[in-house]
mmCIF file of C-alpha atoms in Angstrom:
data_model
loop_
_atom_site.group_PDB
_atom_site.id
_atom_site.type_symbol
_atom_site.label_atom_id
_atom_site.label_comp_id
_atom_site.label_asym_id
_atom_site.label_seq_id
_atom_site.Cartn_x
_atom_site.Cartn_y
_atom_site.Cartn_z
ATOM 1 C CA MET A 81 -18.835 -24.131 14.982
ATOM 2 C CA ASP A 82 -19.742 -26.350 12.014
ATOM 3 C CA PHE A 83 -18.303 -25.322 8.633
ATOM 4 C CA SER A 84 -19.457 -28.441 6.776
ATOM 5 C CA LEU A 85 -22.053 -28.241 4.006
ATOM 6 C CA SER A 86 -25.259 -30.231 3.925
ATOM 7 C CA GLY A 87 -25.878 -32.773 1.195
ATOM 8 C CA GLU A 88 -28.296 -30.395 -0.532
ATOM 9 C CA GLN A 89 -25.765 -27.572 -0.470
ATOM 10 C CA GLN A 90 -23.082 -29.809 -1.947
ATOM 11 C CA GLN A 91 -25.471 -30.907 -4.699
ATOM 12 C CA LEU A 92 -26.343 -27.289 -5.439
ATOM 13 C CA ARG A 93 -22.669 -26.367 -5.638
ATOM 14 C CA ASP A 94 -22.012 -29.208 -8.070
ATOM 15 C CA SER A 95 -25.024 -28.237 -10.202
ATOM 16 C CA VAL A 96 -24.053 -24.570 -10.394
ATOM 17 C CA ARG A 97 -20.407 -25.428 -11.094
ATOM 18 C CA GLY A 98 -21.333 -27.870 -13.848
ATOM 19 C CA TRP A 99 -23.735 -25.451 -15.529
ATOM 20 C CA LEU A 100 -21.239 -22.591 -15.464
ATOM 21 C CA LYS A 101 -18.458 -24.738 -16.930
ATOM 22 C CA SER A 102 -20.758 -25.736 -19.785
ATOM 23 C CA HIS A 103 -22.342 -22.347 -20.491
ATOM 24 C CA HIS A 104 -20.152 -19.557 -19.105
ATOM 25 C CA GLY A 105 -16.545 -20.045 -20.141
ATOM 26 C CA PHE A 106 -13.978 -17.257 -20.278
ATOM 27 C CA GLU A 107 -14.513 -16.410 -23.948
ATOM 28 C CA HIS A 108 -18.256 -16.106 -23.361
ATOM 29 C CA ARG A 109 -17.650 -13.885 -20.365
ATOM 30 C CA ARG A 110 -15.240 -11.657 -22.264
ATOM 31 C CA ALA A 111 -17.688 -11.244 -25.152
ATOM 32 C CA ILE A 112 -20.486 -10.269 -22.774
ATOM 33 C CA SER A 113 -18.326 -7.733 -20.919
ATOM 34 C CA ARG A 114 -17.426 -6.128 -24.255
ATOM 35 C CA SER A 115 -21.052 -5.914 -25.390
ATOM 36 C CA GLU A 116 -23.084 -2.723 -25.187
ATOM 37 C CA SER A 117 -25.225 -3.905 -22.273
ATOM 38 C CA GLY A 118 -22.416 -5.697 -20.426
ATOM 39 C CA TRP A 119 -24.663 -8.321 -18.877
ATOM 40 C CA ASP A 120 -25.842 -11.812 -19.816
ATOM 41 C CA ALA A 121 -29.641 -11.913 -20.048
ATOM 42 C CA ALA A 122 -29.663 -15.553 -21.167
ATOM 43 C CA THR A 123 -27.699 -16.648 -18.100
ATOM 44 C CA TRP A 124 -30.045 -14.676 -15.838
ATOM 45 C CA THR A 125 -33.011 -16.483 -17.385
ATOM 46 C CA ALA A 126 -31.274 -19.826 -16.889
ATOM 47 C CA PHE A 127 -30.628 -18.970 -13.246
ATOM 48 C CA ALA A 128 -34.382 -18.570 -12.864
ATOM 49 C CA ASP A 129 -35.663 -21.411 -15.029
ATOM 50 C CA ASP A 130 -32.928 -24.072 -15.011
ATOM 51 C CA LEU A 131 -30.904 -23.707 -11.813
ATOM 52 C CA GLY A 132 -33.562 -22.013 -9.701
ATOM 53 C CA ILE A 133 -30.956 -20.079 -7.704
ATOM 54 C CA LEU A 134 -32.865 -16.809 -7.993
ATOM 55 C CA SER A 135 -35.223 -18.367 -5.436
ATOM 56 C CA LEU A 136 -32.618 -17.399 -2.827
ATOM 57 C CA ALA A 137 -34.268 -13.969 -3.072
ATOM 58 C CA ASP A 138 -37.551 -15.317 -1.672
ATOM 59 C CA ILE A 139 -38.294 -13.102 1.332
ATOM 60 C CA ALA A 140 -41.068 -15.434 2.477
ATOM 61 C CA VAL A 141 -38.383 -17.788 3.819
ATOM 62 C CA PRO A 142 -35.466 -16.980 6.189
ATOM 63 C CA HIS A 143 -32.204 -15.775 4.680
ATOM 64 C CA ASP A 144 -29.998 -18.806 3.935
ATOM 65 C CA ALA A 145 -26.576 -17.195 4.180
ATOM 66 C CA VAL A 146 -24.568 -20.413 3.868
ATOM 67 C CA THR A 147 -26.305 -21.453 0.652
ATOM 68 C CA VAL A 148 -25.770 -17.951 -0.731
ATOM 69 C CA MET A 149 -22.084 -18.303 0.172
ATOM 70 C CA VAL A 150 -21.867 -21.605 -1.712
ATOM 71 C CA VAL A 151 -23.422 -20.108 -4.837
ATOM 72 C CA MET A 152 -21.380 -16.899 -4.697
ATOM 73 C CA GLU A 153 -18.096 -18.795 -4.565
ATOM 74 C CA GLU A 154 -19.009 -20.618 -7.768
ATOM 75 C CA LEU A 155 -20.133 -17.388 -9.440
ATOM 76 C CA GLY A 156 -16.812 -15.826 -8.489
ATOM 77 C CA GLU A 157 -14.844 -18.661 -10.015
ATOM 78 C CA ALA A 158 -16.820 -18.248 -13.249
ATOM 79 C CA LEU A 159 -16.541 -14.424 -13.125
ATOM 80 C CA ILE A 160 -20.244 -14.171 -13.772
ATOM 81 C CA THR A 161 -21.781 -11.275 -15.731
ATOM 82 C CA VAL A 162 -25.208 -10.934 -14.108
ATOM 83 C CA PRO A 163 -26.402 -8.780 -11.160
ATOM 84 C CA PHE A 164 -26.712 -11.663 -8.697
ATOM 85 C CA LEU A 165 -24.993 -9.862 -5.818
ATOM 86 C CA GLU A 166 -26.876 -6.629 -6.436
ATOM 87 C CA THR A 167 -30.289 -8.283 -6.776
ATOM 88 C CA VAL A 168 -30.446 -11.638 -5.008
ATOM 89 C CA VAL A 169 -28.190 -10.690 -2.099
ATOM 90 C CA THR A 170 -28.214 -6.932 -1.498
ATOM 91 C CA GLY A 171 -31.610 -6.101 -2.961
ATOM 92 C CA ALA A 172 -33.409 -9.070 -1.442
ATOM 93 C CA ALA A 173 -31.891 -8.299 1.967
ATOM 94 C CA VAL A 174 -33.522 -4.864 1.823
ATOM 95 C CA LEU A 175 -36.844 -6.383 0.767
ATOM 96 C CA ARG A 176 -36.672 -8.975 3.539
ATOM 97 C CA ALA A 177 -36.143 -6.257 6.135
ATOM 98 C CA ALA A 178 -38.938 -4.093 4.728
ATOM 99 C CA GLY A 179 -41.581 -6.803 4.399
ATOM 100 C CA GLY A 180 -45.061 -6.101 3.107
ATOM 101 C CA GLU A 181 -46.900 -6.797 -0.130
ATOM 102 C CA ALA A 182 -44.785 -4.503 -2.311
ATOM 103 C CA ALA A 183 -41.561 -6.152 -1.150
ATOM 104 C CA GLN A 184 -43.014 -9.623 -1.704
ATOM 105 C CA ALA A 185 -44.119 -8.671 -5.222
ATOM 106 C CA LEU A 186 -40.581 -7.560 -6.077
ATOM 107 C CA SER A 187 -39.201 -10.744 -4.525
ATOM 108 C CA ASP A 188 -41.529 -12.839 -6.665
ATOM 109 C CA GLY A 189 -40.378 -10.889 -9.709
ATOM 110 C CA ILE A 190 -36.737 -11.654 -8.940
ATOM 111 C CA ILE A 191 -37.473 -15.366 -8.607
ATOM 112 C CA ALA A 192 -39.201 -15.324 -12.000
ATOM 113 C CA GLY A 193 -36.235 -13.537 -13.566
ATOM 114 C CA ASP A 194 -38.236 -10.392 -14.348
ATOM 115 C CA VAL A 195 -36.882 -8.020 -11.673
ATOM 116 C CA ARG A 196 -33.321 -6.759 -11.218
ATOM 117 C CA LEU A 197 -32.461 -4.397 -8.389
ATOM 118 C CA ALA A 198 -29.728 -1.863 -7.712
ATOM 119 C CA LEU A 199 -29.226 -0.217 -4.327
ATOM 120 C CA ALA A 200 -28.515 3.507 -4.727
ATOM 121 C CA TRP A 201 -26.928 4.523 -1.435
ATOM 122 C CA ALA A 202 -23.554 6.181 -2.053
ATOM 123 C CA GLU A 203 -23.266 9.929 -2.569
ATOM 124 C CA PRO A 204 -20.247 11.980 -3.686
ATOM 125 C CA ASP A 205 -19.343 13.075 -0.138
ATOM 126 C CA THR A 206 -20.452 10.115 1.992
ATOM 127 C CA ARG A 207 -17.298 7.990 1.630
ATOM 128 C CA TYR A 208 -18.555 4.628 2.958
ATOM 129 C CA GLY A 209 -21.218 5.883 5.349
ATOM 130 C CA TRP A 210 -24.776 4.665 4.874
ATOM 131 C CA GLN A 211 -26.361 7.950 5.989
ATOM 132 C CA PRO A 212 -27.480 10.026 2.965
ATOM 133 C CA ARG A 213 -26.522 13.696 3.053
ATOM 134 C CA THR A 214 -28.148 15.438 0.110
ATOM 135 C CA THR A 215 -30.761 13.047 -1.275
ATOM 136 C CA ARG A 216 -34.120 13.991 0.241
ATOM 137 C CA ALA A 217 -37.713 12.843 -0.017
ATOM 138 C CA VAL A 218 -40.481 15.180 1.145
ATOM 139 C CA ARG A 219 -44.166 14.522 1.541
ATOM 140 C CA GLU A 220 -46.278 15.762 -1.336
ATOM 141 C CA GLY A 221 -49.967 14.962 -1.006
ATOM 142 C CA ASN A 222 -50.327 11.206 -0.588
ATOM 143 C CA GLY A 223 -46.903 10.575 -2.071
ATOM 144 C CA TRP A 224 -43.341 11.856 -2.126
ATOM 145 C CA ARG A 225 -41.028 14.107 -4.120
ATOM 146 C CA LEU A 226 -37.440 12.857 -4.427
ATOM 147 C CA ASP A 227 -34.362 14.977 -5.194
ATOM 148 C CA GLY A 228 -30.664 14.176 -5.023
ATOM 149 C CA LEU A 229 -27.664 12.477 -6.589
ATOM 150 C CA LYS A 230 -26.336 8.954 -6.077
ATOM 151 C CA SER A 231 -22.889 7.924 -7.282
ATOM 152 C CA VAL A 232 -21.445 4.624 -8.514
ATOM 153 C CA VAL A 233 -24.721 2.717 -8.402
ATOM 154 C CA VAL A 234 -23.461 -0.706 -9.482
ATOM 155 C CA GLY A 235 -25.934 -2.531 -11.706
ATOM 156 C CA ALA A 236 -28.138 0.519 -12.265
ATOM 157 C CA PRO A 237 -27.944 0.269 -16.094
ATOM 158 C CA TRP A 238 -29.277 -3.306 -15.804
ATOM 159 C CA ALA A 239 -31.882 -2.643 -13.117
ATOM 160 C CA THR A 240 -35.642 -2.689 -13.510
ATOM 161 C CA HIS A 241 -35.990 -1.019 -10.096
ATOM 162 C CA LEU A 242 -33.734 1.190 -7.980
ATOM 163 C CA ILE A 243 -33.827 1.113 -4.186
ATOM 164 C CA VAL A 244 -32.887 4.630 -3.102
ATOM 165 C CA SER A 245 -31.906 5.837 0.365
ATOM 166 C CA ALA A 246 -33.057 9.352 1.209
ATOM 167 C CA LEU A 247 -33.480 11.668 4.163
ATOM 168 C CA THR A 248 -37.037 12.261 5.326
ATOM 169 C CA ASP A 249 -38.390 14.223 8.282
ATOM 170 C CA THR A 250 -37.879 11.248 10.603
ATOM 171 C CA GLY A 251 -34.500 9.966 9.383
ATOM 172 C CA THR A 252 -33.191 7.693 6.633
ATOM 173 C CA SER A 253 -35.825 5.969 4.492
ATOM 174 C CA LEU A 254 -35.823 3.681 1.456
ATOM 175 C CA PHE A 255 -37.845 4.079 -1.733
ATOM 176 C CA VAL A 256 -38.433 1.984 -4.847
ATOM 177 C CA VAL A 257 -37.896 4.086 -7.971
ATOM 178 C CA ALA A 258 -38.221 3.143 -11.635
ATOM 179 C CA PRO A 259 -35.042 4.032 -13.586
ATOM 180 C CA ASP A 260 -37.170 5.413 -16.424
ATOM 181 C CA ALA A 261 -39.401 7.568 -14.205
ATOM 182 C CA ILE A 262 -39.740 11.252 -15.087
ATOM 183 C CA GLY A 263 -36.964 13.191 -13.381
ATOM 184 C CA VAL A 264 -34.541 10.244 -13.146
ATOM 185 C CA SER A 265 -31.380 10.447 -15.253
ATOM 186 C CA LEU A 266 -28.544 7.922 -15.428
ATOM 187 C CA MET A 267 -24.988 8.600 -16.527
ATOM 188 C CA SER A 268 -23.847 5.036 -17.185
ATOM 189 C CA TYR A 269 -20.285 3.758 -17.544
ATOM 190 C CA PRO A 270 -18.315 0.492 -17.424
ATOM 191 C CA THR A 271 -16.325 -0.374 -14.324
ATOM 192 C CA ILE A 272 -12.802 -1.770 -14.562
ATOM 193 C CA ASP A 273 -14.062 -5.293 -13.840
ATOM 194 C CA GLY A 274 -16.448 -5.280 -16.815
ATOM 195 C CA ARG A 275 -19.655 -4.528 -14.941
ATOM 196 C CA ARG A 276 -21.792 -1.425 -15.425
ATOM 197 C CA ALA A 277 -22.551 1.368 -12.967
ATOM 198 C CA ALA A 278 -24.173 4.780 -13.111
ATOM 199 C CA ASP A 279 -24.406 8.092 -11.356
ATOM 200 C CA VAL A 280 -28.121 8.658 -10.867
ATOM 201 C CA ARG A 281 -29.746 12.073 -10.484
ATOM 202 C CA PHE A 282 -33.256 12.575 -9.121
ATOM 203 C CA GLU A 283 -34.923 15.897 -9.917
ATOM 204 C CA GLY A 284 -38.429 16.349 -8.582
ATOM 205 C CA VAL A 285 -39.263 12.665 -8.997
ATOM 206 C CA VAL A 286 -42.884 12.081 -8.004
ATOM 207 C CA LEU A 287 -43.419 8.839 -6.084
ATOM 208 C CA SER A 288 -46.601 7.200 -4.887
ATOM 209 C CA GLY A 289 -47.128 6.542 -1.200
ATOM 210 C CA ASP A 290 -46.390 2.834 -1.573
ATOM 211 C CA ALA A 291 -42.921 3.575 -2.991
ATOM 212 C CA LEU A 292 -41.724 3.734 0.622
ATOM 213 C CA LEU A 293 -40.052 0.468 1.642
ATOM 214 C CA GLY A 294 -40.505 -0.406 5.294
ATOM 215 C CA GLU A 295 -40.960 2.121 8.066
ATOM 216 C CA GLU A 296 -40.158 5.774 7.430
ATOM 217 C CA GLY A 297 -36.962 6.897 9.132
ATOM 218 C CA ALA A 298 -35.904 3.392 10.182
ATOM 219 C CA ALA A 299 -33.624 2.443 7.278
ATOM 220 C CA LEU A 300 -30.162 3.168 8.696
ATOM 221 C CA PRO A 301 -29.802 -0.043 10.766
ATOM 222 C CA VAL A 302 -31.326 -1.941 7.840
ATOM 223 C CA LEU A 303 -28.663 -0.595 5.492
ATOM 224 C CA GLU A 304 -25.889 -1.411 7.951
ATOM 225 C CA ARG A 305 -27.074 -5.011 8.164
ATOM 226 C CA VAL A 306 -27.529 -5.222 4.394
ATOM 227 C CA GLY A 307 -23.947 -4.032 4.024
ATOM 228 C CA ASP A 308 -22.662 -6.836 6.250
ATOM 229 C CA ILE A 309 -24.741 -9.415 4.368
ATOM 230 C CA SER A 310 -23.307 -8.119 1.097
ATOM 231 C CA ILE A 311 -19.741 -8.202 2.432
ATOM 232 C CA ALA A 312 -20.100 -11.852 3.461
ATOM 233 C CA ALA A 313 -21.518 -12.825 0.065
ATOM 234 C CA MET A 314 -18.972 -10.790 -1.877
ATOM 235 C CA GLY A 315 -16.246 -12.345 0.254
ATOM 236 C CA ALA A 316 -17.372 -15.774 -0.921
ATOM 237 C CA GLU A 317 -17.237 -14.497 -4.493
ATOM 238 C CA ALA A 318 -13.703 -13.264 -3.842
ATOM 239 C CA VAL A 319 -12.692 -16.719 -2.636
ATOM 240 C CA GLY A 320 -13.882 -18.152 -5.952
ATOM 241 C CA VAL A 321 -12.016 -15.454 -7.871
ATOM 242 C CA MET A 322 -8.787 -16.136 -5.974
ATOM 243 C CA ARG A 323 -9.068 -19.912 -6.290
ATOM 244 C CA ARG A 324 -9.314 -19.500 -10.055
ATOM 245 C CA MET A 325 -6.309 -17.160 -10.163
ATOM 246 C CA LEU A 326 -4.237 -19.649 -8.185
ATOM 247 C CA ALA A 327 -5.349 -22.583 -10.353
ATOM 248 C CA ASP A 328 -4.491 -20.681 -13.541
ATOM 249 C CA THR A 329 -1.122 -19.694 -12.092
ATOM 250 C CA ILE A 330 -0.253 -23.269 -11.151
ATOM 251 C CA GLU A 331 -1.226 -24.428 -14.647
ATOM 252 C CA TYR A 332 0.738 -21.685 -16.404
ATOM 253 C CA THR A 333 3.913 -22.117 -14.355
ATOM 254 C CA GLY A 334 3.750 -25.833 -15.052
ATOM 255 C CA GLN A 335 3.835 -25.111 -18.793
ATOM 256 C CA ARG A 336 6.226 -22.156 -18.987
ATOM 257 C CA LYS A 337 9.852 -23.310 -19.211
ATOM 258 C CA GLN A 338 13.160 -21.672 -18.373
ATOM 259 C CA PHE A 339 16.548 -23.371 -18.404
ATOM 260 C CA GLY A 340 14.834 -26.423 -19.867
ATOM 261 C CA GLN A 341 12.391 -27.020 -17.017
ATOM 262 C CA PRO A 342 8.971 -25.726 -15.920
ATOM 263 C CA ILE A 343 9.268 -22.641 -13.743
ATOM 264 C CA ALA A 344 6.882 -24.336 -11.293
ATOM 265 C CA SER A 345 9.808 -26.562 -10.336
ATOM 266 C CA PHE A 346 11.720 -23.571 -8.915
ATOM 267 C CA GLN A 347 11.466 -23.650 -5.153
ATOM 268 C CA VAL A 348 11.048 -19.905 -4.746
ATOM 269 C CA LEU A 349 7.968 -19.960 -6.992
ATOM 270 C CA GLN A 350 6.579 -22.987 -5.194
ATOM 271 C CA HIS A 351 6.857 -21.051 -1.939
ATOM 272 C CA ARG A 352 5.133 -18.070 -3.550
ATOM 273 C CA MET A 353 2.192 -20.196 -4.637
ATOM 274 C CA VAL A 354 1.979 -21.785 -1.189
ATOM 275 C CA ASP A 355 1.743 -18.265 0.251
ATOM 276 C CA MET A 356 -1.078 -17.525 -2.204
ATOM 277 C CA PHE A 357 -2.874 -20.672 -1.060
ATOM 278 C CA MET A 358 -2.490 -19.701 2.595
ATOM 279 C CA GLN A 359 -3.934 -16.240 1.928
ATOM 280 C CA ILE A 360 -6.966 -17.829 0.273
ATOM 281 C CA GLU A 361 -7.482 -20.213 3.181
ATOM 282 C CA MET A 362 -7.335 -17.387 5.720
ATOM 283 C CA ALA A 363 -9.815 -15.400 3.658
ATOM 284 C CA THR A 364 -12.113 -18.407 3.401
ATOM 285 C CA SER A 365 -12.156 -18.838 7.174
ATOM 286 C CA ALA A 366 -12.950 -15.149 7.669
ATOM 287 C CA VAL A 367 -15.819 -15.363 5.177
ATOM 288 C CA TYR A 368 -17.228 -18.432 6.915
ATOM 289 C CA LEU A 369 -17.139 -16.620 10.250
ATOM 290 C CA ALA A 370 -18.803 -13.504 8.840
ATOM 291 C CA THR A 371 -21.496 -15.649 7.234
ATOM 292 C CA LEU A 372 -22.250 -17.486 10.467
ATOM 293 C CA ARG A 373 -22.336 -14.211 12.426
ATOM 294 C CA LEU A 374 -24.970 -12.498 10.274
ATOM 295 C CA GLU A 375 -27.716 -13.315 12.777
ATOM 296 C CA ALA A 376 -25.655 -12.208 15.790
ATOM 297 C CA GLU A 377 -26.219 -8.937 17.628
ATOM 298 C CA PRO A 378 -25.198 -5.875 15.532
ATOM 299 C CA ALA A 379 -21.783 -5.206 17.082
ATOM 300 C CA GLU A 380 -20.635 -8.826 16.781
ATOM 301 C CA ARG A 381 -21.984 -9.030 13.234
ATOM 302 C CA ALA A 382 -20.193 -5.816 12.268
ATOM 303 C CA ARG A 383 -16.889 -6.969 13.763
ATOM 304 C CA ALA A 384 -16.999 -10.263 11.862
ATOM 305 C CA ALA A 385 -17.911 -8.522 8.607
ATOM 306 C CA SER A 386 -15.096 -5.995 8.942
ATOM 307 C CA VAL A 387 -12.561 -8.705 9.787
ATOM 308 C CA ALA A 388 -13.682 -10.588 6.679
ATOM 309 C CA LYS A 389 -13.436 -7.477 4.511
ATOM 310 C CA VAL A 390 -9.931 -6.672 5.734
ATOM 311 C CA THR A 391 -8.765 -10.264 5.272
ATOM 312 C CA ILE A 392 -10.361 -10.493 1.830
ATOM 313 C CA GLY A 393 -8.895 -7.162 0.759
ATOM 314 C CA GLU A 394 -5.368 -8.136 1.734
ATOM 315 C CA ALA A 395 -5.724 -11.579 0.164
ATOM 316 C CA CYS A 396 -7.150 -10.213 -3.101
ATOM 317 C CA ARG A 397 -4.204 -7.867 -3.462
ATOM 318 C CA PHE A 398 -1.572 -10.488 -2.605
ATOM 319 C CA VAL A 399 -3.037 -13.291 -4.711
ATOM 320 C CA GLY A 400 -3.926 -11.025 -7.628
ATOM 321 C CA GLN A 401 -0.588 -9.267 -7.863
ATOM 322 C CA ASN A 402 1.375 -12.495 -7.599
ATOM 323 C CA ALA A 403 -0.836 -14.269 -10.128
ATOM 324 C CA VAL A 404 -0.217 -11.509 -12.652
ATOM 325 C CA GLN A 405 3.518 -11.404 -11.896
ATOM 326 C CA LEU A 406 3.951 -15.161 -12.292
ATOM 327 C CA HIS A 407 2.162 -14.983 -15.645
ATOM 328 C CA GLY A 408 4.756 -12.480 -16.826
ATOM 329 C CA GLY A 409 3.859 -9.742 -19.306
ATOM 330 C CA MET A 410 0.892 -11.653 -20.685
ATOM 331 C CA GLY A 411 -0.752 -11.506 -17.255
ATOM 332 C CA MET A 412 -1.872 -7.937 -17.967
ATOM 333 C CA THR A 413 -3.276 -8.614 -21.434
ATOM 334 C CA ASP A 414 -6.973 -8.827 -22.202
ATOM 335 C CA ASP A 415 -6.439 -12.282 -23.706
ATOM 336 C CA ALA A 416 -5.330 -13.721 -20.359
ATOM 337 C CA ALA A 417 -8.154 -14.741 -18.048
ATOM 338 C CA VAL A 418 -6.055 -13.883 -14.999
ATOM 339 C CA SER A 419 -6.150 -10.181 -15.890
ATOM 340 C CA HIS A 420 -9.959 -10.190 -15.762
ATOM 341 C CA TYR A 421 -9.971 -11.960 -12.410
ATOM 342 C CA PHE A 422 -7.376 -9.514 -11.100
ATOM 343 C CA LYS A 423 -9.586 -6.589 -12.082
ATOM 344 C CA ARG A 424 -12.548 -8.081 -10.241
ATOM 345 C CA ALA A 425 -10.371 -8.774 -7.189
ATOM 346 C CA THR A 426 -9.195 -5.162 -7.256
ATOM 347 C CA VAL A 427 -12.776 -3.860 -7.295
ATOM 348 C CA ILE A 428 -13.788 -6.216 -4.475
ATOM 349 C CA GLU A 429 -10.951 -4.810 -2.379
ATOM 350 C CA GLY A 430 -12.680 -1.421 -2.337
ATOM 351 C CA GLU A 431 -16.373 -2.272 -2.682
ATOM 352 C CA PHE A 432 -18.476 -1.746 0.476
ATOM 353 C CA GLY A 433 -15.458 -0.129 2.120
ATOM 354 C CA THR A 434 -11.690 -0.302 1.764
ATOM 355 C CA THR A 435 -9.356 -2.223 4.038
ATOM 356 C CA ASP A 436 -8.462 0.969 5.916
ATOM 357 C CA HIS A 437 -12.134 1.845 6.393
ATOM 358 C CA HIS A 438 -12.923 -1.547 7.890
ATOM 359 C CA VAL A 439 -9.921 -1.447 10.211
ATOM 360 C CA GLU A 440 -11.306 1.838 11.547
ATOM 361 C CA ARG A 441 -14.805 0.375 11.725
ATOM 362 C CA PHE A 442 -13.607 -2.650 13.679
ATOM 363 C CA ILE A 443 -11.830 -0.402 16.170
ATOM 364 C CA SER A 444 -14.896 1.784 16.629
ATOM 365 C CA VAL A 445 -17.232 -1.191 17.084
ATOM 366 C CA ALA A 446 -14.821 -3.002 19.399
ATOM 367 C CA GLY A 447 -14.804 0.069 21.606
#
């Protein structure tokens, strides 16, 4: 199994890292997260025009999971404030599975920087299951009528299009819905990590026939695969988040003095930071494995994704809590970058399923 990057992937990583260091520092990120919209439109445009990384959403070419992993790690280290995961990873994975002219048109819009997607799949009583329970779409003439409620739709306030899972006569189906369509209402709110989400209600929303993405009733395995793709990418983001927390902790403990010497010279704290490093390395290996298993048969793919999610969840908690503790009281203040990274790590721990959920999932898949 080869974990090495190609020359092109290394160049892309260096380009993304350099651009983010120049244009997306912590103060910029904090200002954006405090703004009314909560997202950075200028950075999104630069991703399309300058870096070209929105082209990873091109469904006309095979999914390049390793390159996505490389980019996501850098975005995690910069604590980016754009819907890259929601649009270029999760949304594009749905479009790639659906195929067709409508999906390609949305893909082209993402690449140009004009389209932002949000996947509306969770409902108040579904826990982490992909099967919708109350959201339904029924045939009405040549189109559809959509009713239901989706909860915690991350990125919905930023989205130009929602991808909505709903029950139809033949099973679970996916539909493209405009957030400003008649009958769609969003209750938007900030999440603890500075992003934006919404609970979205659909009341008699009239959709055209071509709003259906892919085959009717065939969306459940698509959503399960999209979830695993998203877990692998988000895991790479988590690695970037944790690497930054460790780097900031090493820097801070090298400056903070007690008894006339830097606290980083105390052996017990050195051991603590070594433990943080080991947690990050274990998480990195699990993410690599999950990434390389995305094209495997469903059970193997699911096992690798759940192992990665469990490992990432445990590492995020260990690294985050220790980073904050070693920063002392200031580690919880809004002025300290580590507090923002800790909040994102905390959200990652629960997004797309908690550690406990994925332990149960692994057991069920392993048989």
